[in-house]
């Protein structure tokens, strides 16, 4: 299994990305993030950030498709869903199987998006279970766009301040579509 990425990917030393995962330019994986494409593919667009302790996984055979400029907040979970460009999945929010989040949506901290829920472009979801409560404001849209860009800049800073061997250097010259092979885990049984 391998991670296929373009250039400028940052992976913190405690992040783990494995399986069938395709990653765009300038994507960042922060401390404790887990991205598991072991039962279905995961596609992540340019400049998306997967923050500390967030989890991206799939239902068997159901891929995760995450757009560009998406913010996946601290300890959030996206599980077998689609997330449109420029959306924000808030801290500890959960997006469950086969949900579809449109472009420019804000899923509030702690919200739970039910399996199969469709969220149109530019909407805010809050609550447990999550409900569409209103449209995103212009200020929220600007903030979400800024946040995606900000995490690319933060990654450049973090990449220059650590010498851990798993941190991918930020040199901007990586070969497009380069593949990193992850070592196989030791056998569970003899």
mmCIF file with all atom_site columns, C-alpha atoms in Angstrom:
data_model
loop_
_atom_site.group_PDB
_atom_site.id
_atom_site.type_symbol
_atom_site.label_atom_id
_atom_site.label_alt_id
_atom_site.label_comp_id
_atom_site.label_asym_id
_atom_site.label_entity_id
_atom_site.label_seq_id
_atom_site.pdbx_PDB_ins_code
_atom_site.Cartn_x
_atom_site.Cartn_y
_atom_site.Cartn_z
_atom_site.occupancy
_atom_site.B_iso_or_equiv
_atom_site.pdbx_formal_charge
_atom_site.auth_seq_id
_atom_site.auth_comp_id
_atom_site.auth_asym_id
_atom_site.auth_atom_id
_atom_site.pdbx_PDB_model_num
ATOM 1   C CA . UNK A 1 1   ? 0.000   0.000   0.000  1.00 0.00 ? 1   UNK A CA 1
ATOM 2   C CA . UNK A 1 2   ? 1.279   3.456   -0.725 1.00 0.00 ? 2   UNK A CA 1
ATOM 3   C CA . UNK A 1 3   ? 0.636   7.153   -0.426 1.00 0.00 ? 3   UNK A CA 1
ATOM 4   C CA . UNK A 1 4   ? 0.661   8.994   -3.734 1.00 0.00 ? 4   UNK A CA 1
ATOM 5   C CA . UNK A 1 5   ? 1.177   12.727  -3.520 1.00 0.00 ? 5   UNK A CA 1
ATOM 6   C CA . UNK A 1 6   ? 2.231   15.705  -5.559 1.00 0.00 ? 6   UNK A CA 1
ATOM 7   C CA . UNK A 1 7   ? 4.481   18.341  -3.936 1.00 0.00 ? 7   UNK A CA 1
ATOM 8   C CA . UNK A 1 8   ? 4.670   20.221  -0.672 1.00 0.00 ? 8   UNK A CA 1
ATOM 9   C CA . UNK A 1 9   ? 3.031   17.556  1.505  1.00 0.00 ? 9   UNK A CA 1
ATOM 10  C CA . UNK A 1 10  ? 3.750   17.905  5.230  1.00 0.00 ? 10  UNK A CA 1
ATOM 11  C CA . UNK A 1 11  ? 3.330   14.939  7.541  1.00 0.00 ? 11  UNK A CA 1
ATOM 12  C CA . UNK A 1 12  ? 3.965   15.465  11.261 1.00 0.00 ? 12  UNK A CA 1
ATOM 13  C CA . UNK A 1 13  ? 6.033   12.786  12.939 1.00 0.00 ? 13  UNK A CA 1
ATOM 14  C CA . UNK A 1 14  ? 3.046   11.211  14.720 1.00 0.00 ? 14  UNK A CA 1
ATOM 15  C CA . UNK A 1 15  ? 0.639   11.329  11.764 1.00 0.00 ? 15  UNK A CA 1
ATOM 16  C CA . UNK A 1 16  ? -0.107  8.064   9.976  1.00 0.00 ? 16  UNK A CA 1
ATOM 17  C CA . UNK A 1 17  ? -1.281  7.808   6.374  1.00 0.00 ? 17  UNK A CA 1
ATOM 18  C CA . UNK A 1 18  ? -1.621  4.370   4.809  1.00 0.00 ? 18  UNK A CA 1
ATOM 19  C CA . UNK A 1 19  ? -3.425  2.417   2.157  1.00 0.00 ? 19  UNK A CA 1
ATOM 20  C CA . UNK A 1 20  ? -4.841  3.725   -1.101 1.00 0.00 ? 20  UNK A CA 1
ATOM 21  C CA . UNK A 1 21  ? -4.517  7.470   -0.482 1.00 0.00 ? 21  UNK A CA 1
ATOM 22  C CA . UNK A 1 22  ? -4.089  10.098  -3.215 1.00 0.00 ? 22  UNK A CA 1
ATOM 23  C CA . UNK A 1 23  ? -3.053  13.519  -1.987 1.00 0.00 ? 23  UNK A CA 1
ATOM 24  C CA . UNK A 1 24  ? -2.905  16.852  -3.817 1.00 0.00 ? 24  UNK A CA 1
ATOM 25  C CA . UNK A 1 25  ? -0.400  19.690  -3.496 1.00 0.00 ? 25  UNK A CA 1
ATOM 26  C CA . UNK A 1 26  ? 0.401   21.317  -0.140 1.00 0.00 ? 26  UNK A CA 1
ATOM 27  C CA . UNK A 1 27  ? -1.743  18.931  1.928  1.00 0.00 ? 27  UNK A CA 1
ATOM 28  C CA . UNK A 1 28  ? -0.858  18.803  5.631  1.00 0.00 ? 28  UNK A CA 1
ATOM 29  C CA . UNK A 1 29  ? -1.264  15.958  8.127  1.00 0.00 ? 29  UNK A CA 1
ATOM 30  C CA . UNK A 1 30  ? -0.862  17.092  11.726 1.00 0.00 ? 30  UNK A CA 1
ATOM 31  C CA . UNK A 1 31  ? 0.122   15.383  14.968 1.00 0.00 ? 31  UNK A CA 1
ATOM 32  C CA . UNK A 1 32  ? -1.834  12.216  15.677 1.00 0.00 ? 32  UNK A CA 1
ATOM 33  C CA . UNK A 1 33  ? -3.865  12.354  12.451 1.00 0.00 ? 33  UNK A CA 1
ATOM 34  C CA . UNK A 1 34  ? -4.836  8.951   11.032 1.00 0.00 ? 34  UNK A CA 1
ATOM 35  C CA . UNK A 1 35  ? -5.772  8.530   7.369  1.00 0.00 ? 35  UNK A CA 1
ATOM 36  C CA . UNK A 1 36  ? -6.584  4.913   6.514  1.00 0.00 ? 36  UNK A CA 1
ATOM 37  C CA . UNK A 1 37  ? -7.280  3.946   2.932  1.00 0.00 ? 37  UNK A CA 1
ATOM 38  C CA . UNK A 1 38  ? -7.147  0.258   3.833  1.00 0.00 ? 38  UNK A CA 1
ATOM 39  C CA . UNK A 1 39  ? -10.715 -0.729  2.845  1.00 0.00 ? 39  UNK A CA 1
ATOM 40  C CA . UNK A 1 40  ? -11.452 1.881   0.146  1.00 0.00 ? 40  UNK A CA 1
ATOM 41  C CA . UNK A 1 41  ? -9.609  4.739   -1.578 1.00 0.00 ? 41  UNK A CA 1
ATOM 42  C CA . UNK A 1 42  ? -9.209  8.197   -0.085 1.00 0.00 ? 42  UNK A CA 1
ATOM 43  C CA . UNK A 1 43  ? -8.664  11.231  -2.327 1.00 0.00 ? 43  UNK A CA 1
ATOM 44  C CA . UNK A 1 44  ? -7.646  14.547  -0.752 1.00 0.00 ? 44  UNK A CA 1
ATOM 45  C CA . UNK A 1 45  ? -7.473  17.766  -2.790 1.00 0.00 ? 45  UNK A CA 1
ATOM 46  C CA . UNK A 1 46  ? -4.891  20.553  -2.756 1.00 0.00 ? 46  UNK A CA 1
ATOM 47  C CA . UNK A 1 47  ? -4.189  22.593  0.394  1.00 0.00 ? 47  UNK A CA 1
ATOM 48  C CA . UNK A 1 48  ? -6.451  20.495  2.602  1.00 0.00 ? 48  UNK A CA 1
ATOM 49  C CA . UNK A 1 49  ? -5.336  20.107  6.210  1.00 0.00 ? 49  UNK A CA 1
ATOM 50  C CA . UNK A 1 50  ? -6.032  17.161  8.472  1.00 0.00 ? 50  UNK A CA 1
ATOM 51  C CA . UNK A 1 51  ? -5.477  18.543  11.942 1.00 0.00 ? 51  UNK A CA 1
ATOM 52  C CA . UNK A 1 52  ? -4.296  16.954  15.171 1.00 0.00 ? 52  UNK A CA 1
ATOM 53  C CA . UNK A 1 53  ? -5.978  13.633  16.063 1.00 0.00 ? 53  UNK A CA 1
ATOM 54  C CA . UNK A 1 54  ? -8.418  13.783  13.145 1.00 0.00 ? 54  UNK A CA 1
ATOM 55  C CA . UNK A 1 55  ? -9.414  10.486  11.504 1.00 0.00 ? 55  UNK A CA 1
ATOM 56  C CA . UNK A 1 56  ? -10.256 9.822   7.867  1.00 0.00 ? 56  UNK A CA 1
ATOM 57  C CA . UNK A 1 57  ? -11.417 6.269   7.188  1.00 0.00 ? 57  UNK A CA 1
ATOM 58  C CA . UNK A 1 58  ? -13.889 4.518   4.911  1.00 0.00 ? 58  UNK A CA 1
ATOM 59  C CA . UNK A 1 59  ? -16.746 2.105   5.022  1.00 0.00 ? 59  UNK A CA 1
ATOM 60  C CA . UNK A 1 60  ? -15.732 -1.022  3.118  1.00 0.00 ? 60  UNK A CA 1
ATOM 61  C CA . UNK A 1 61  ? -15.778 -0.225  -0.581 1.00 0.00 ? 61  UNK A CA 1
ATOM 62  C CA . UNK A 1 62  ? -17.035 3.346   -0.078 1.00 0.00 ? 62  UNK A CA 1
ATOM 63  C CA . UNK A 1 63  ? -14.328 5.940   -0.778 1.00 0.00 ? 63  UNK A CA 1
ATOM 64  C CA . UNK A 1 64  ? -13.714 9.261   0.921  1.00 0.00 ? 64  UNK A CA 1
ATOM 65  C CA . UNK A 1 65  ? -13.489 12.138  -1.534 1.00 0.00 ? 65  UNK A CA 1
ATOM 66  C CA . UNK A 1 66  ? -12.274 15.319  0.140  1.00 0.00 ? 66  UNK A CA 1
ATOM 67  C CA . UNK A 1 67  ? -11.959 18.457  -1.955 1.00 0.00 ? 67  UNK A CA 1
ATOM 68  C CA . UNK A 1 68  ? -9.363  21.210  -2.038 1.00 0.00 ? 68  UNK A CA 1
ATOM 69  C CA . UNK A 1 69  ? -8.934  23.870  0.664  1.00 0.00 ? 69  UNK A CA 1
ATOM 70  C CA . UNK A 1 70  ? -10.823 21.743  3.200  1.00 0.00 ? 70  UNK A CA 1
ATOM 71  C CA . UNK A 1 71  ? -10.151 22.147  6.916  1.00 0.00 ? 71  UNK A CA 1
ATOM 72  C CA . UNK A 1 72  ? -10.626 18.982  8.975  1.00 0.00 ? 72  UNK A CA 1
ATOM 73  C CA . UNK A 1 73  ? -10.466 20.212  12.563 1.00 0.00 ? 73  UNK A CA 1
ATOM 74  C CA . UNK A 1 74  ? -8.822  18.730  15.619 1.00 0.00 ? 74  UNK A CA 1
ATOM 75  C CA . UNK A 1 75  ? -10.222 15.289  16.543 1.00 0.00 ? 75  UNK A CA 1
ATOM 76  C CA . UNK A 1 76  ? -12.812 15.383  13.736 1.00 0.00 ? 76  UNK A CA 1
ATOM 77  C CA . UNK A 1 77  ? -13.802 12.225  11.866 1.00 0.00 ? 77  UNK A CA 1
ATOM 78  C CA . UNK A 1 78  ? -14.755 11.828  8.214  1.00 0.00 ? 78  UNK A CA 1
ATOM 79  C CA . UNK A 1 79  ? -15.846 8.255   7.487  1.00 0.00 ? 79  UNK A CA 1
ATOM 80  C CA . UNK A 1 80  ? -16.733 7.195   3.950  1.00 0.00 ? 80  UNK A CA 1
ATOM 81  C CA . UNK A 1 81  ? -18.121 10.559  2.871  1.00 0.00 ? 81  UNK A CA 1
ATOM 82  C CA . UNK A 1 82  ? -17.673 13.358  0.341  1.00 0.00 ? 82  UNK A CA 1
ATOM 83  C CA . UNK A 1 83  ? -16.595 16.846  1.410  1.00 0.00 ? 83  UNK A CA 1
ATOM 84  C CA . UNK A 1 84  ? -16.716 19.711  -1.091 1.00 0.00 ? 84  UNK A CA 1
ATOM 85  C CA . UNK A 1 85  ? -14.029 22.320  -1.748 1.00 0.00 ? 85  UNK A CA 1
ATOM 86  C CA . UNK A 1 86  ? -13.561 25.052  0.840  1.00 0.00 ? 86  UNK A CA 1
ATOM 87  C CA . UNK A 1 87  ? -15.540 23.354  3.603  1.00 0.00 ? 87  UNK A CA 1
ATOM 88  C CA . UNK A 1 88  ? -14.645 23.194  7.284  1.00 0.00 ? 88  UNK A CA 1
ATOM 89  C CA . UNK A 1 89  ? -15.288 20.152  9.464  1.00 0.00 ? 89  UNK A CA 1
ATOM 90  C CA . UNK A 1 90  ? -15.136 21.555  12.995 1.00 0.00 ? 90  UNK A CA 1
ATOM 91  C CA . UNK A 1 91  ? -13.304 20.197  16.003 1.00 0.00 ? 91  UNK A CA 1
ATOM 92  C CA . UNK A 1 92  ? -14.692 16.840  17.147 1.00 0.00 ? 92  UNK A CA 1
ATOM 93  C CA . UNK A 1 93  ? -17.335 16.873  14.406 1.00 0.00 ? 93  UNK A CA 1
ATOM 94  C CA . UNK A 1 94  ? -18.235 13.557  12.777 1.00 0.00 ? 94  UNK A CA 1
ATOM 95  C CA . UNK A 1 95  ? -19.270 13.025  9.163  1.00 0.00 ? 95  UNK A CA 1
ATOM 96  C CA . UNK A 1 96  ? -20.657 9.504   8.743  1.00 0.00 ? 96  UNK A CA 1
ATOM 97  C CA . UNK A 1 97  ? -20.879 7.105   5.809  1.00 0.00 ? 97  UNK A CA 1
ATOM 98  C CA . UNK A 1 98  ? -22.141 8.252   2.434  1.00 0.00 ? 98  UNK A CA 1
ATOM 99  C CA . UNK A 1 99  ? -22.892 11.772  3.651  1.00 0.00 ? 99  UNK A CA 1
ATOM 100 C CA . UNK A 1 100 ? -22.258 14.507  1.090  1.00 0.00 ? 100 UNK A CA 1
ATOM 101 C CA . UNK A 1 101 ? -21.050 17.890  2.233  1.00 0.00 ? 101 UNK A CA 1
ATOM 102 C CA . UNK A 1 102 ? -21.265 20.592  -0.439 1.00 0.00 ? 102 UNK A CA 1
ATOM 103 C CA . UNK A 1 103 ? -18.746 23.315  -1.231 1.00 0.00 ? 103 UNK A CA 1
ATOM 104 C CA . UNK A 1 104 ? -18.160 26.069  1.313  1.00 0.00 ? 104 UNK A CA 1
ATOM 105 C CA . UNK A 1 105 ? -19.992 24.328  4.149  1.00 0.00 ? 105 UNK A CA 1
ATOM 106 C CA . UNK A 1 106 ? -19.258 24.701  7.840  1.00 0.00 ? 106 UNK A CA 1
ATOM 107 C CA . UNK A 1 107 ? -19.869 21.656  10.028 1.00 0.00 ? 107 UNK A CA 1
ATOM 108 C CA . UNK A 1 108 ? -19.825 23.068  13.564 1.00 0.00 ? 108 UNK A CA 1
ATOM 109 C CA . UNK A 1 109 ? -17.650 21.679  16.339 1.00 0.00 ? 109 UNK A CA 1
ATOM 110 C CA . UNK A 1 110 ? -19.169 18.532  17.807 1.00 0.00 ? 110 UNK A CA 1
ATOM 111 C CA . UNK A 1 111 ? -21.853 18.174  15.127 1.00 0.00 ? 111 UNK A CA 1
ATOM 112 C CA . UNK A 1 112 ? -22.706 14.712  13.816 1.00 0.00 ? 112 UNK A CA 1
ATOM 113 C CA . UNK A 1 113 ? -23.663 14.477  10.149 1.00 0.00 ? 113 UNK A CA 1
ATOM 114 C CA . UNK A 1 114 ? -25.867 11.387  9.763  1.00 0.00 ? 114 UNK A CA 1
ATOM 115 C CA . UNK A 1 115 ? -25.155 8.640   7.233  1.00 0.00 ? 115 UNK A CA 1
ATOM 116 C CA . UNK A 1 116 ? -26.419 9.619   3.796  1.00 0.00 ? 116 UNK A CA 1
ATOM 117 C CA . UNK A 1 117 ? -27.180 13.234  4.760  1.00 0.00 ? 117 UNK A CA 1
ATOM 118 C CA . UNK A 1 118 ? -26.912 15.714  1.871  1.00 0.00 ? 118 UNK A CA 1
ATOM 119 C CA . UNK A 1 119 ? -25.697 19.197  2.777  1.00 0.00 ? 119 UNK A CA 1
ATOM 120 C CA . UNK A 1 120 ? -26.070 21.707  -0.094 1.00 0.00 ? 120 UNK A CA 1
ATOM 121 C CA . UNK A 1 121 ? -23.291 24.176  -0.912 1.00 0.00 ? 121 UNK A CA 1
ATOM 122 C CA . UNK A 1 122 ? -22.740 27.028  1.532  1.00 0.00 ? 122 UNK A CA 1
ATOM 123 C CA . UNK A 1 123 ? -24.639 25.674  4.530  1.00 0.00 ? 123 UNK A CA 1
ATOM 124 C CA . UNK A 1 124 ? -23.908 25.471  8.266  1.00 0.00 ? 124 UNK A CA 1
ATOM 125 C CA . UNK A 1 125 ? -24.681 22.242  10.136 1.00 0.00 ? 125 UNK A CA 1
ATOM 126 C CA . UNK A 1 126 ? -24.926 22.158  13.936 1.00 0.00 ? 126 UNK A CA 1
ATOM 127 C CA . UNK A 1 127 ? -26.066 19.717  16.580 1.00 0.00 ? 127 UNK A CA 1
ATOM 128 C CA . UNK A 1 128 ? -26.512 16.066  17.374 1.00 0.00 ? 128 UNK A CA 1
ATOM 129 C CA . UNK A 1 129 ? -27.916 14.882  15.100 1.00 0.00 ? 129 UNK A CA 1
ATOM 130 C CA . UNK A 1 130 ? -26.658 17.546  12.743 1.00 0.00 ? 130 UNK A CA 1
ATOM 131 C CA . UNK A 1 131 ? -29.214 19.877  11.194 1.00 0.00 ? 131 UNK A CA 1
ATOM 132 C CA . UNK A 1 132 ? -28.804 22.545  8.554  1.00 0.00 ? 132 UNK A CA 1
ATOM 133 C CA . UNK A 1 133 ? -29.346 25.785  10.451 1.00 0.00 ? 133 UNK A CA 1
ATOM 134 C CA . UNK A 1 134 ? -28.467 28.528  7.953  1.00 0.00 ? 134 UNK A CA 1
ATOM 135 C CA . UNK A 1 135 ? -26.205 29.649  5.118  1.00 0.00 ? 135 UNK A CA 1
ATOM 136 C CA . UNK A 1 136 ? -22.539 30.388  5.722  1.00 0.00 ? 136 UNK A CA 1
ATOM 137 C CA . UNK A 1 137 ? -21.795 34.096  6.039  1.00 0.00 ? 137 UNK A CA 1
ATOM 138 C CA . UNK A 1 138 ? -19.280 35.979  3.917  1.00 0.00 ? 138 UNK A CA 1
ATOM 139 C CA . UNK A 1 139 ? -17.020 36.302  6.963  1.00 0.00 ? 139 UNK A CA 1
ATOM 140 C CA . UNK A 1 140 ? -17.161 32.556  7.596  1.00 0.00 ? 140 UNK A CA 1
ATOM 141 C CA . UNK A 1 141 ? -16.272 31.880  3.955  1.00 0.00 ? 141 UNK A CA 1
ATOM 142 C CA . UNK A 1 142 ? -13.316 34.271  4.161  1.00 0.00 ? 142 UNK A CA 1
ATOM 143 C CA . UNK A 1 143 ? -12.164 32.700  7.429  1.00 0.00 ? 143 UNK A CA 1
ATOM 144 C CA . UNK A 1 144 ? -12.337 29.164  6.033  1.00 0.00 ? 144 UNK A CA 1
ATOM 145 C CA . UNK A 1 145 ? -10.310 30.195  2.966  1.00 0.00 ? 145 UNK A CA 1
ATOM 146 C CA . UNK A 1 146 ? -7.749  31.916  5.185  1.00 0.00 ? 146 UNK A CA 1
ATOM 147 C CA . UNK A 1 147 ? -7.497  28.910  7.479  1.00 0.00 ? 147 UNK A CA 1
ATOM 148 C CA . UNK A 1 148 ? -6.690  26.540  4.610  1.00 0.00 ? 148 UNK A CA 1
ATOM 149 C CA . UNK A 1 149 ? -3.918  28.874  3.447  1.00 0.00 ? 149 UNK A CA 1
ATOM 150 C CA . UNK A 1 150 ? -2.688  29.433  7.009  1.00 0.00 ? 150 UNK A CA 1
ATOM 151 C CA . UNK A 1 151 ? -2.134  25.714  7.586  1.00 0.00 ? 151 UNK A CA 1
ATOM 152 C CA . UNK A 1 152 ? 0.059   25.523  4.475  1.00 0.00 ? 152 UNK A CA 1
ATOM 153 C CA . UNK A 1 153 ? 2.172   28.321  5.970  1.00 0.00 ? 153 UNK A CA 1
ATOM 154 C CA . UNK A 1 154 ? 2.244   26.639  9.393  1.00 0.00 ? 154 UNK A CA 1
ATOM 155 C CA . UNK A 1 155 ? 3.463   23.435  7.774  1.00 0.00 ? 155 UNK A CA 1
ATOM 156 C CA . UNK A 1 156 ? 6.411   25.276  6.265  1.00 0.00 ? 156 UNK A CA 1
ATOM 157 C CA . UNK A 1 157 ? 7.330   26.501  9.731  1.00 0.00 ? 157 UNK A CA 1
ATOM 158 C CA . UNK A 1 158 ? 6.951   23.086  11.378 1.00 0.00 ? 158 UNK A CA 1
ATOM 159 C CA . UNK A 1 159 ? 8.898   21.338  8.610  1.00 0.00 ? 159 UNK A CA 1
ATOM 160 C CA . UNK A 1 160 ? 11.887  23.586  9.188  1.00 0.00 ? 160 UNK A CA 1
ATOM 161 C CA . UNK A 1 161 ? 11.850  23.153  12.967 1.00 0.00 ? 161 UNK A CA 1
ATOM 162 C CA . UNK A 1 162 ? 12.099  19.383  13.255 1.00 0.00 ? 162 UNK A CA 1
ATOM 163 C CA . UNK A 1 163 ? 14.579  16.755  12.180 1.00 0.00 ? 163 UNK A CA 1
ATOM 164 C CA . UNK A 1 164 ? 12.339  13.734  12.699 1.00 0.00 ? 164 UNK A CA 1
ATOM 165 C CA . UNK A 1 165 ? 12.877  11.240  9.843  1.00 0.00 ? 165 UNK A CA 1
ATOM 166 C CA . UNK A 1 166 ? 9.142   10.887  9.067  1.00 0.00 ? 166 UNK A CA 1
ATOM 167 C CA . UNK A 1 167 ? 8.622   14.608  8.548  1.00 0.00 ? 167 UNK A CA 1
ATOM 168 C CA . UNK A 1 168 ? 8.624   15.235  4.826  1.00 0.00 ? 168 UNK A CA 1
ATOM 169 C CA . UNK A 1 169 ? 10.934  18.099  3.891  1.00 0.00 ? 169 UNK A CA 1
ATOM 170 C CA . UNK A 1 170 ? 9.300   21.181  2.456  1.00 0.00 ? 170 UNK A CA 1
ATOM 171 C CA . UNK A 1 171 ? 11.483  21.834  -0.553 1.00 0.00 ? 171 UNK A CA 1
ATOM 172 C CA . UNK A 1 172 ? 8.837   22.477  -3.194 1.00 0.00 ? 172 UNK A CA 1
ATOM 173 C CA . UNK A 1 173 ? 10.858  20.392  -5.654 1.00 0.00 ? 173 UNK A CA 1
ATOM 174 C CA . UNK A 1 174 ? 9.444   16.944  -5.043 1.00 0.00 ? 174 UNK A CA 1
ATOM 175 C CA . UNK A 1 175 ? 8.703   14.873  -8.103 1.00 0.00 ? 175 UNK A CA 1
ATOM 176 C CA . UNK A 1 176 ? 4.991   15.164  -9.033 1.00 0.00 ? 176 UNK A CA 1
ATOM 177 C CA . UNK A 1 177 ? 3.004   11.984  -8.359 1.00 0.00 ? 177 UNK A CA 1
ATOM 178 C CA . UNK A 1 178 ? 5.888   10.577  -6.305 1.00 0.00 ? 178 UNK A CA 1
ATOM 179 C CA . UNK A 1 179 ? 4.983   7.474   -4.337 1.00 0.00 ? 179 UNK A CA 1
ATOM 180 C CA . UNK A 1 180 ? 6.210   6.741   -0.816 1.00 0.00 ? 180 UNK A CA 1
ATOM 181 C CA . UNK A 1 181 ? 6.102   3.083   0.148  1.00 0.00 ? 181 UNK A CA 1
ATOM 182 C CA . UNK A 1 182 ? 5.165   2.479   3.760  1.00 0.00 ? 182 UNK A CA 1
ATOM 183 C CA . UNK A 1 183 ? 6.895   -0.532  5.300  1.00 0.00 ? 183 UNK A CA 1
ATOM 184 C CA . UNK A 1 184 ? 4.631   -3.487  5.921  1.00 0.00 ? 184 UNK A CA 1
ATOM 185 C CA . UNK A 1 185 ? 3.759   -4.104  9.560  1.00 0.00 ? 185 UNK A CA 1
ATOM 186 C CA . UNK A 1 186 ? 5.302   -7.141  11.239 1.00 0.00 ? 186 UNK A CA 1
ATOM 187 C CA . UNK A 1 187 ? 3.206   -10.297 10.953 1.00 0.00 ? 187 UNK A CA 1
ATOM 188 C CA . UNK A 1 188 ? 0.502   -10.577 13.568 1.00 0.00 ? 188 UNK A CA 1
ATOM 189 C CA . UNK A 1 189 ? 0.870   -14.364 13.819 1.00 0.00 ? 189 UNK A CA 1
ATOM 190 C CA . UNK A 1 190 ? 3.813   -16.668 13.054 1.00 0.00 ? 190 UNK A CA 1
#
